PDB file of N, CA and C in Angstrom:
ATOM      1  N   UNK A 715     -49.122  79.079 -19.991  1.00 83.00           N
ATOM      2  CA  UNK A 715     -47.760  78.591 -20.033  1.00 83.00           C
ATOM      3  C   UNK A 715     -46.883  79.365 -19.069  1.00 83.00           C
ATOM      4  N   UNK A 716     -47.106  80.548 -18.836  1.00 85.00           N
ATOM      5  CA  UNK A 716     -46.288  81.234 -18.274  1.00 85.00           C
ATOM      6  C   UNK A 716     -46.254  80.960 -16.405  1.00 85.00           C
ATOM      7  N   UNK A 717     -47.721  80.537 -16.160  1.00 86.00           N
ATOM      8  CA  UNK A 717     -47.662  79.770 -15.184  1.00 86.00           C
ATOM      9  C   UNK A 717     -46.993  78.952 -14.432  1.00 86.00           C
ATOM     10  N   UNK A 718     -46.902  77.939 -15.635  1.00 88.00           N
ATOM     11  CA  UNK A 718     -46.814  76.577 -15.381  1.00 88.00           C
ATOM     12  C   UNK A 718     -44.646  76.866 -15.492  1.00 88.00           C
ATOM     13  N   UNK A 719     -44.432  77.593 -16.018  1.00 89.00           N
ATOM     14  CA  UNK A 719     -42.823  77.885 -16.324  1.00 89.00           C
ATOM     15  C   UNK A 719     -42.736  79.176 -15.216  1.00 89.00           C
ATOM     16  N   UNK A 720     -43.550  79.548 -14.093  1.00 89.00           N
ATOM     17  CA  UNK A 720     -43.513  80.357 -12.633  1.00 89.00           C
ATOM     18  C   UNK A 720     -42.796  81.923 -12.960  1.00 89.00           C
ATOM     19  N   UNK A 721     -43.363  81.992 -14.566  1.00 90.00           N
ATOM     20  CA  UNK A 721     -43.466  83.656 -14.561  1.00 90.00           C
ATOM     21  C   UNK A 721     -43.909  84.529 -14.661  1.00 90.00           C
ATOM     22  N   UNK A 722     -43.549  85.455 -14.103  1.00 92.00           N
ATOM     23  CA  UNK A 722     -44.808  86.641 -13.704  1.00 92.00           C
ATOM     24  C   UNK A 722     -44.818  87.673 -14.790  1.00 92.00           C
ATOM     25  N   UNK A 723     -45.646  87.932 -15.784  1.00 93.00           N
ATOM     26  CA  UNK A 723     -45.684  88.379 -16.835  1.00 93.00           C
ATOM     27  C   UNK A 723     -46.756  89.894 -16.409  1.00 93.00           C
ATOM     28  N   UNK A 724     -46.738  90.643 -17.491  1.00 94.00           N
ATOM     29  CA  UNK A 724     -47.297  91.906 -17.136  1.00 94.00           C
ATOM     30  C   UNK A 724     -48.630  91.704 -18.284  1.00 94.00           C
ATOM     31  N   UNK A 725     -49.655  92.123 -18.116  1.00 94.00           N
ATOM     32  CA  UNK A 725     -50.910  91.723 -19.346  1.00 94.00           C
ATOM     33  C   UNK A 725     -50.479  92.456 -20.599  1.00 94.00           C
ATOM     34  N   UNK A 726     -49.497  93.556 -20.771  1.00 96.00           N
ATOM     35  CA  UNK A 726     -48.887  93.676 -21.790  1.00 96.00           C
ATOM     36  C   UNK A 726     -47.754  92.715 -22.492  1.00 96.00           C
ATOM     37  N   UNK A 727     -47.061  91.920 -21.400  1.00 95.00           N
ATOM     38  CA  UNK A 727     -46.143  90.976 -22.111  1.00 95.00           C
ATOM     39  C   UNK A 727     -47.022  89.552 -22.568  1.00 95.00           C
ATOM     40  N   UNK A 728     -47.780  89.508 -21.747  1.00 94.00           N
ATOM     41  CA  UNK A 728     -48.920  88.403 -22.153  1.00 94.00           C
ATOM     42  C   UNK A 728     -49.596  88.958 -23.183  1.00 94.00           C
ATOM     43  N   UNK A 729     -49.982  89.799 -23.556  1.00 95.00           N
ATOM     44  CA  UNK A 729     -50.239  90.043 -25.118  1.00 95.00           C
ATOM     45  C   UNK A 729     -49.328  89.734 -26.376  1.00 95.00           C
ATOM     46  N   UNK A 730     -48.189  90.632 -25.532  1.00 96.00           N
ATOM     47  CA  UNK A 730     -47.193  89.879 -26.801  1.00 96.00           C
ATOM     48  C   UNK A 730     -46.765  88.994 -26.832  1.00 96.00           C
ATOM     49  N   UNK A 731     -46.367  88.282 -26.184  1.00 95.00           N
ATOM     50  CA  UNK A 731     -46.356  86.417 -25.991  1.00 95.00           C
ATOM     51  C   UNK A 731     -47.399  85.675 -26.610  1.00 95.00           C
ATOM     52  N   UNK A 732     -48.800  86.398 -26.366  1.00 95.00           N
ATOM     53  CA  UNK A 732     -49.981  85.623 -27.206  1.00 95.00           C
ATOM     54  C   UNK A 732     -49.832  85.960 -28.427  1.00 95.00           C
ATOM     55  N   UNK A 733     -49.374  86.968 -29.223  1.00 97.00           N
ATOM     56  CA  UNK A 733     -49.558  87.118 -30.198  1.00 97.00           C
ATOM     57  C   UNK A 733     -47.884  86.079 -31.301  1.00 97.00           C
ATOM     58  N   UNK A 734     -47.005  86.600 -30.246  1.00 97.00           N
ATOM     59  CA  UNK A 734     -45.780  85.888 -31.017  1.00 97.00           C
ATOM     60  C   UNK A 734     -46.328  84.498 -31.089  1.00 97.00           C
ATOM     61  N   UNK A 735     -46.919  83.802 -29.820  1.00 96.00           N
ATOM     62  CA  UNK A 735     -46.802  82.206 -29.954  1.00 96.00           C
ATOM     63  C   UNK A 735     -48.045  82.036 -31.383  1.00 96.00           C
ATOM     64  N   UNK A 736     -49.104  82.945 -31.670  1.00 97.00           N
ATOM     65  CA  UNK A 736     -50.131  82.492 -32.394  1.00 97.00           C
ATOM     66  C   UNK A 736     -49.302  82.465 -33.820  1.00 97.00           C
ATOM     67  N   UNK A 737     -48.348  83.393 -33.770  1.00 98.00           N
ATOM     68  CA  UNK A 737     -47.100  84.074 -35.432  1.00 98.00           C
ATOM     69  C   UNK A 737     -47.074  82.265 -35.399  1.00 98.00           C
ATOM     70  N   UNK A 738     -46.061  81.976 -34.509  1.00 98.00           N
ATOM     71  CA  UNK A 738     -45.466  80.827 -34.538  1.00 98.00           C
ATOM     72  C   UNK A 738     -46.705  79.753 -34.878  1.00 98.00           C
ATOM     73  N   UNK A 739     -47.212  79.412 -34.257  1.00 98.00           N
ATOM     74  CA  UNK A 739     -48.633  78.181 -34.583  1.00 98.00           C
ATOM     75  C   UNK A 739     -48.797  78.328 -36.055  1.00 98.00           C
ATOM     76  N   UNK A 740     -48.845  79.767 -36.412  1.00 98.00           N
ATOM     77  CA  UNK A 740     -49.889  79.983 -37.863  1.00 98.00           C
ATOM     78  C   UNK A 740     -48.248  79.117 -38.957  1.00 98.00           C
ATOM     79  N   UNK A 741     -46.844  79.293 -38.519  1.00 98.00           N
ATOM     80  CA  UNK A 741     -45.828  79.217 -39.648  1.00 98.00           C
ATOM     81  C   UNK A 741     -46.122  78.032 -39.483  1.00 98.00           C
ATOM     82  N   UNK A 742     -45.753  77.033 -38.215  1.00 98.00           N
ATOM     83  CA  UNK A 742     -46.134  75.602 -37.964  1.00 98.00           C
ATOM     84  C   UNK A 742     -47.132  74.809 -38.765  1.00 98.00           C
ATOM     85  N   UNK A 743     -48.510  75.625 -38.846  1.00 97.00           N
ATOM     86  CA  UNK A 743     -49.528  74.962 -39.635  1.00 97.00           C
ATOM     87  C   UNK A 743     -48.973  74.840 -41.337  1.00 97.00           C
ATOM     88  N   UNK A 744     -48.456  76.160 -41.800  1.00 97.00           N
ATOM     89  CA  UNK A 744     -48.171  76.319 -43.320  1.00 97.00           C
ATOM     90  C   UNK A 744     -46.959  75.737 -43.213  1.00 97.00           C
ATOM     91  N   UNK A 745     -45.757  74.983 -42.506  1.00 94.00           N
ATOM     92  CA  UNK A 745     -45.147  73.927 -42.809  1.00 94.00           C
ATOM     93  C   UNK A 745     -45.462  72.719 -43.016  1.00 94.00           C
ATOM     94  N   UNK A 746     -46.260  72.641 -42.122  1.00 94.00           N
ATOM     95  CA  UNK A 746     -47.313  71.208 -42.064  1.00 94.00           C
ATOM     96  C   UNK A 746     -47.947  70.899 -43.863  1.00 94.00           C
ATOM     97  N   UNK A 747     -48.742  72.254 -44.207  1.00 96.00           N
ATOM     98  CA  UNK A 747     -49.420  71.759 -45.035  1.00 96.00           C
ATOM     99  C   UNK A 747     -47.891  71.328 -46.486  1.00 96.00           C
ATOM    100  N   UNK A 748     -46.721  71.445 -46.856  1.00 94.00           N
ATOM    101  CA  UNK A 748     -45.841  71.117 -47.694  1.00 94.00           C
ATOM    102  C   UNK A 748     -45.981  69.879 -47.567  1.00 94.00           C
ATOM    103  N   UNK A 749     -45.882  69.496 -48.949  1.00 95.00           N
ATOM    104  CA  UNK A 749     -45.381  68.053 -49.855  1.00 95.00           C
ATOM    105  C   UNK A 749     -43.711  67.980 -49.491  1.00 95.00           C
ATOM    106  N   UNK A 750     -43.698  66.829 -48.800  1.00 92.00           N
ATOM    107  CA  UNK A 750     -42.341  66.580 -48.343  1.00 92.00           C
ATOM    108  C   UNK A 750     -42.030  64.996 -48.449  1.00 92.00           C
ATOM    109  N   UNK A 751     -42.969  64.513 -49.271  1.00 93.00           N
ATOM    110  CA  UNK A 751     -42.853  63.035 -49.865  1.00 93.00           C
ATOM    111  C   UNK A 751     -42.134  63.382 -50.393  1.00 93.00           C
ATOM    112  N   UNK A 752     -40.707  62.025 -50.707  1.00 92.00           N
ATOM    113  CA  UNK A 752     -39.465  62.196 -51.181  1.00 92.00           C
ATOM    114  C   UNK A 752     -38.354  62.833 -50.815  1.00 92.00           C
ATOM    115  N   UNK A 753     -38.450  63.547 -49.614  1.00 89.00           N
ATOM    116  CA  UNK A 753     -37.308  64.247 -48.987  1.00 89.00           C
ATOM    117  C   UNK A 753     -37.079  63.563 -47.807  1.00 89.00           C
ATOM    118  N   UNK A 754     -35.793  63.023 -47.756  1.00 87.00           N
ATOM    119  CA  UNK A 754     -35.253  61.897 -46.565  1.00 87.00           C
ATOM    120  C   UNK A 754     -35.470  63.058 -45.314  1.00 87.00           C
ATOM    121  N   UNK A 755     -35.845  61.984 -44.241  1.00 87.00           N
ATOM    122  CA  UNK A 755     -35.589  63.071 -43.265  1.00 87.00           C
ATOM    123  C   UNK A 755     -34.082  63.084 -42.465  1.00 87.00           C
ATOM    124  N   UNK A 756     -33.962  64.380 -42.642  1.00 85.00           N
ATOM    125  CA  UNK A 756     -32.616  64.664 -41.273  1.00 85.00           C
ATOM    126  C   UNK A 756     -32.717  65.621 -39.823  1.00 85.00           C
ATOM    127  N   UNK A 757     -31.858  65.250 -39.330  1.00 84.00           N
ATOM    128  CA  UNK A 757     -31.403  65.865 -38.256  1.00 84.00           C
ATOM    129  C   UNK A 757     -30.910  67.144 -38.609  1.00 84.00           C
ATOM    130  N   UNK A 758     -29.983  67.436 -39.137  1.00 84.00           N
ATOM    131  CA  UNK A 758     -28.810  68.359 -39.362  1.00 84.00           C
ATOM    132  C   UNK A 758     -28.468  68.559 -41.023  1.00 84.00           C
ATOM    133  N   UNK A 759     -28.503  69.945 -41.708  1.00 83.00           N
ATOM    134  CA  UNK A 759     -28.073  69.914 -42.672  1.00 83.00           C
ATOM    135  C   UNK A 759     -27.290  69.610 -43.255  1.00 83.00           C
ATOM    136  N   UNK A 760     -25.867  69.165 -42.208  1.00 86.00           N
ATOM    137  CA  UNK A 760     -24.582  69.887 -43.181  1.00 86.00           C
ATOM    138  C   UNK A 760     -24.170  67.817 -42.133  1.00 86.00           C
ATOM    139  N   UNK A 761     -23.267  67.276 -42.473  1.00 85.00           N
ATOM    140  CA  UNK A 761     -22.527  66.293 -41.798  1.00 85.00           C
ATOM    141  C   UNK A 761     -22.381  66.466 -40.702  1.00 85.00           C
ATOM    142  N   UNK A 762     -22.383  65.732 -39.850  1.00 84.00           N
ATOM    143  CA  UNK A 762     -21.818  66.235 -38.378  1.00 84.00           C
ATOM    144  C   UNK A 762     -20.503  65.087 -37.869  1.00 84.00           C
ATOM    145  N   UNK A 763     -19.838  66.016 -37.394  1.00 86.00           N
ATOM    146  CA  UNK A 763     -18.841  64.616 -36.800  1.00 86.00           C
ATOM    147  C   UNK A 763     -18.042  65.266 -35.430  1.00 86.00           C
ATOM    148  N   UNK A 764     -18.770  64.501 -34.315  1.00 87.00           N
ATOM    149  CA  UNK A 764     -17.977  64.300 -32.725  1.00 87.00           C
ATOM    150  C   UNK A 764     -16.783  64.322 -33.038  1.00 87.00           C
ATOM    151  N   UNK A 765     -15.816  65.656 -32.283  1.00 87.00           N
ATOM    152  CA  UNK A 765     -14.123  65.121 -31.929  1.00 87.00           C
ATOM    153  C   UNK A 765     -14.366  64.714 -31.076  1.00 87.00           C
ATOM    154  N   UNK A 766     -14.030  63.959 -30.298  1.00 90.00           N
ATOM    155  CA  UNK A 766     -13.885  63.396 -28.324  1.00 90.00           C
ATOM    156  C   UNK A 766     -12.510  64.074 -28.282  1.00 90.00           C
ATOM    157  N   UNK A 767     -12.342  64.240 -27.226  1.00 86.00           N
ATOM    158  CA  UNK A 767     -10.718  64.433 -26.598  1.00 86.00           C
ATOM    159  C   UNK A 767     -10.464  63.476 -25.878  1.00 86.00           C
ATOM    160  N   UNK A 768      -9.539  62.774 -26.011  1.00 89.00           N
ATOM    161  CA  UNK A 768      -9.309  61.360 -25.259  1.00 89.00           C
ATOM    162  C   UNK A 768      -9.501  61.636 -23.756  1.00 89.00           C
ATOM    163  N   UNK A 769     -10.073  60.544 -22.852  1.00 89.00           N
ATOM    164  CA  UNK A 769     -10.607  60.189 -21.473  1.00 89.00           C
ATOM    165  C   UNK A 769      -9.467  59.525 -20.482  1.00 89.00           C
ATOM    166  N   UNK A 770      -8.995  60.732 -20.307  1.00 91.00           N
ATOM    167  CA  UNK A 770      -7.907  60.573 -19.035  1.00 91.00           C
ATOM    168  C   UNK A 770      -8.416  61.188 -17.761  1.00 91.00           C
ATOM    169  N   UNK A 771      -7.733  59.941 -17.421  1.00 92.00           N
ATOM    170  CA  UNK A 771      -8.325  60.521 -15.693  1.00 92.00           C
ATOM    171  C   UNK A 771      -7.347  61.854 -15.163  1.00 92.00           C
ATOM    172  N   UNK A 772      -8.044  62.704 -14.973  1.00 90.00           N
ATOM    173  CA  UNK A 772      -6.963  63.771 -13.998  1.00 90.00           C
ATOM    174  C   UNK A 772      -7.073  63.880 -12.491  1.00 90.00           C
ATOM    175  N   UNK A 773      -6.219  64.821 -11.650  1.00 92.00           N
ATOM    176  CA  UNK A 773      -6.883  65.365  -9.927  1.00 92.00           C
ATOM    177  C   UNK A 773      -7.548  66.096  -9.982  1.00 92.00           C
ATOM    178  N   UNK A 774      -8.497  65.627  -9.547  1.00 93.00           N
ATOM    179  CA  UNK A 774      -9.803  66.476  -9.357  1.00 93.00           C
ATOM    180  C   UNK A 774      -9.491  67.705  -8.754  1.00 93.00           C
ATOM    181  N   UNK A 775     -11.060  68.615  -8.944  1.00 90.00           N
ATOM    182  CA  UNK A 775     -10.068  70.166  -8.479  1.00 90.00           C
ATOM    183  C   UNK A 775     -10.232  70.282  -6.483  1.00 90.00           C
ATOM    184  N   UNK A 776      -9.375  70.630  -5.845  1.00 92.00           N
ATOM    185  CA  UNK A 776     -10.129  70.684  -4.298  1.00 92.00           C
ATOM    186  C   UNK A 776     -11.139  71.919  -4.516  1.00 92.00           C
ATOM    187  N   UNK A 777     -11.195  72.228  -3.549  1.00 90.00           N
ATOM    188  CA  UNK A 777     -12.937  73.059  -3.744  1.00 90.00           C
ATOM    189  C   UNK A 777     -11.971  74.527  -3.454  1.00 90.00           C
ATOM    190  N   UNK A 778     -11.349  75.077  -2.914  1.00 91.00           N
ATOM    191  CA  UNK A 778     -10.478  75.959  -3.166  1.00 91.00           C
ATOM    192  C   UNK A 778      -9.885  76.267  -4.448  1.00 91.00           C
ATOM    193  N   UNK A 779      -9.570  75.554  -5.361  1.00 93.00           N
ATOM    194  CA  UNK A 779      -9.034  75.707  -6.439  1.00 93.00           C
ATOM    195  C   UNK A 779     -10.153  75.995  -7.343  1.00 93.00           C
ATOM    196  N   UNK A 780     -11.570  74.889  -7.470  1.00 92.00           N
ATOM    197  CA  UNK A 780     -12.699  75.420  -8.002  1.00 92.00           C
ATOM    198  C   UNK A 780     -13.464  76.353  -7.766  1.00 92.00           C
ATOM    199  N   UNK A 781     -13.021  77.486  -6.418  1.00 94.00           N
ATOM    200  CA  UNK A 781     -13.622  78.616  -6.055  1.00 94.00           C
ATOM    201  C   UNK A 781     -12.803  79.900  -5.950  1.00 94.00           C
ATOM    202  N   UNK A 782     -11.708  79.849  -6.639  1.00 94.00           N
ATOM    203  CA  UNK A 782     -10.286  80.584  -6.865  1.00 94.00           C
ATOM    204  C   UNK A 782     -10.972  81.610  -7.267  1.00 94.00           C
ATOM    205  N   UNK A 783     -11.499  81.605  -8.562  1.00 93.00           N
ATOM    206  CA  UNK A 783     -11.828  82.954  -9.354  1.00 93.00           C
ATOM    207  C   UNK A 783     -13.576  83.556  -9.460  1.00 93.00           C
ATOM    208  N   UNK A 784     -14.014  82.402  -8.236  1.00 94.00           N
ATOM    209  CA  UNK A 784     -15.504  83.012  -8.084  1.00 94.00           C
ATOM    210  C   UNK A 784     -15.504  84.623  -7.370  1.00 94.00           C
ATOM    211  N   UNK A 785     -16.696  84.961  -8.130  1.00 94.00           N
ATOM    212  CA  UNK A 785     -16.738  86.534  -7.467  1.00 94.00           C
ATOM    213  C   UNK A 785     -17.568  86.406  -6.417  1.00 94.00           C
ATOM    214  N   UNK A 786     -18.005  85.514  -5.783  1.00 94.00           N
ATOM    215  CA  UNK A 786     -18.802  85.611  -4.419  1.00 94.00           C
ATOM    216  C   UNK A 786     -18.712  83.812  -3.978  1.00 94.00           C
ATOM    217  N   UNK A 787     -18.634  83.452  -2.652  1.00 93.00           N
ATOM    218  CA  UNK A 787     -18.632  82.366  -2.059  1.00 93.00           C
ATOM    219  C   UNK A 787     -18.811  82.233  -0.613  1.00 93.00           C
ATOM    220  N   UNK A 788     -19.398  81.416  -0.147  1.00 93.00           N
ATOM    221  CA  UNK A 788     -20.077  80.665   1.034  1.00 93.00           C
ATOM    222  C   UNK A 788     -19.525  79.529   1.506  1.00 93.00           C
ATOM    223  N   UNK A 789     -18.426  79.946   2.468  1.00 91.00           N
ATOM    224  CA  UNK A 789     -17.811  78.733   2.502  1.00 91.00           C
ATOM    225  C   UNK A 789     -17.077  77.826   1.570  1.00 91.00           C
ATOM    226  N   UNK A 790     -17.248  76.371   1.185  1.00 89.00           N
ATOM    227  CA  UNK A 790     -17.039  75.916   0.375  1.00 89.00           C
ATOM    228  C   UNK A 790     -17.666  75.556  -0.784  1.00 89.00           C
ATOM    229  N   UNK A 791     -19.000  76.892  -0.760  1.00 93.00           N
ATOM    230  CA  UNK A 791     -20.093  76.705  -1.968  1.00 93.00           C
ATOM    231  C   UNK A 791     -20.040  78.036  -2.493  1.00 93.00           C
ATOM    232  N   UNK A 792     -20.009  78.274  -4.261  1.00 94.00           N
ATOM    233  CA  UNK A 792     -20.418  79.094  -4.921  1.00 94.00           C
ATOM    234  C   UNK A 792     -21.526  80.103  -4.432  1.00 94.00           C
ATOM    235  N   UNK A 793     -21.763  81.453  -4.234  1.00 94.00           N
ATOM    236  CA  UNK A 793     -22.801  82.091  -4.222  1.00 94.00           C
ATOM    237  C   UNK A 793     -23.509  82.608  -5.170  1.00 94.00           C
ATOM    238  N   UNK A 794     -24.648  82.376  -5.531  1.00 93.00           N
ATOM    239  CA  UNK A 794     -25.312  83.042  -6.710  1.00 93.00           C
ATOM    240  C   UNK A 794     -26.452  83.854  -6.421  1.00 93.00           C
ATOM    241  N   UNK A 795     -26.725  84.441  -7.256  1.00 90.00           N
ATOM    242  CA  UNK A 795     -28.348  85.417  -6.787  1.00 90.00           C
ATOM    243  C   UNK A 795     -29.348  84.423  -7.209  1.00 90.00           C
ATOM    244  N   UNK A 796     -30.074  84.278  -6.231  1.00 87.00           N
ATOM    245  CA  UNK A 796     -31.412  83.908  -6.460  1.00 87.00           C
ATOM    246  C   UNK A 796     -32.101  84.165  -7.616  1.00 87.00           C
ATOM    247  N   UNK A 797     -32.412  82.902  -8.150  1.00 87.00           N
ATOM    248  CA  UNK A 797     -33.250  83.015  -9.501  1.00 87.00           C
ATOM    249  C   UNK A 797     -34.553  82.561  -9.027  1.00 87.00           C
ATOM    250  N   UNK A 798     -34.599  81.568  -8.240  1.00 84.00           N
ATOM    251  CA  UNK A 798     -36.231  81.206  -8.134  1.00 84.00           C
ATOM    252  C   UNK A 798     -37.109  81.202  -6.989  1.00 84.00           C
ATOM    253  N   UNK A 799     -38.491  81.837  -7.072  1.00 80.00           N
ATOM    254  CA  UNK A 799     -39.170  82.610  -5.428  1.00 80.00           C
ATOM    255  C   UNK A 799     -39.874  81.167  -5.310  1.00 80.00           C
ATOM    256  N   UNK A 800     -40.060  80.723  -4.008  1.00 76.00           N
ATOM    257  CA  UNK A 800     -40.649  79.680  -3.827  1.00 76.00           C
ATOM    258  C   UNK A 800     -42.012  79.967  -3.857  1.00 76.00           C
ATOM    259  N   UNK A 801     -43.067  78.980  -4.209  1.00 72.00           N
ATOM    260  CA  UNK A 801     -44.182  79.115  -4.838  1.00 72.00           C
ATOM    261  C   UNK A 801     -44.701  78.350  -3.800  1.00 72.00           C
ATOM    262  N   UNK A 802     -45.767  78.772  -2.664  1.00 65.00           N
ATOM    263  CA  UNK A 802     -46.115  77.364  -1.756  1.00 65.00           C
ATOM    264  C   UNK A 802     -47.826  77.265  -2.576  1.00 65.00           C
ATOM    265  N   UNK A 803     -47.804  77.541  -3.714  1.00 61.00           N
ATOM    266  CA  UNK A 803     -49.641  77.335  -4.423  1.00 61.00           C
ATOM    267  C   UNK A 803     -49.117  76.239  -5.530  1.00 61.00           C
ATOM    268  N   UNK A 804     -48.298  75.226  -5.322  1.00 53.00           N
ATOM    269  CA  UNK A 804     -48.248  74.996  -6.441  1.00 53.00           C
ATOM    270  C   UNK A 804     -48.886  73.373  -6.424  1.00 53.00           C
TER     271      UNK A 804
END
């Protein structure tokens, strides 16, 4: 998995990753095995209810105004640190 999600794990964190995901599988199975005939199924415990805020059109922001309080920028684009190394094996 850690692969396939392009992270580079240490054979100690891959131990503990193997061992948390097996924790997890083993609770999964002993939920599985419960009698749950007769219990409606839900989504959500408790009620849920959407506010919307009513859909007015506003002025859009110019790109100056949406880059006012960035702490780094490129022109008229946001700068961020690099999160992902390109992979040419994939």
């Amino acid at each position: 998995m850690a692969h396939l999600a392009r992270l580079k794990l240490t054979e100690q964190e891959v131990a503990v990753f193997r061992r948390q995901l097996s924790d997890i599988l083993r609770y999964v199975a002993k939920l599985n095995e419960l009698d749950v005939s007769g219990v409606e199924p839900t989504a959500h415990p408790l009620p849920v209810r959407n506010v919307f805020r009513s859909d007015q059109p506003h002025e859009p922001y110019t790109p100056e105004r949406a880059l006012a309080n960035a702490p780094q920028r490129e022109g008229s684009f946001f700068k961020v640190p690099k999160v992902i190394e390109q992979d040419s094996g994939a």
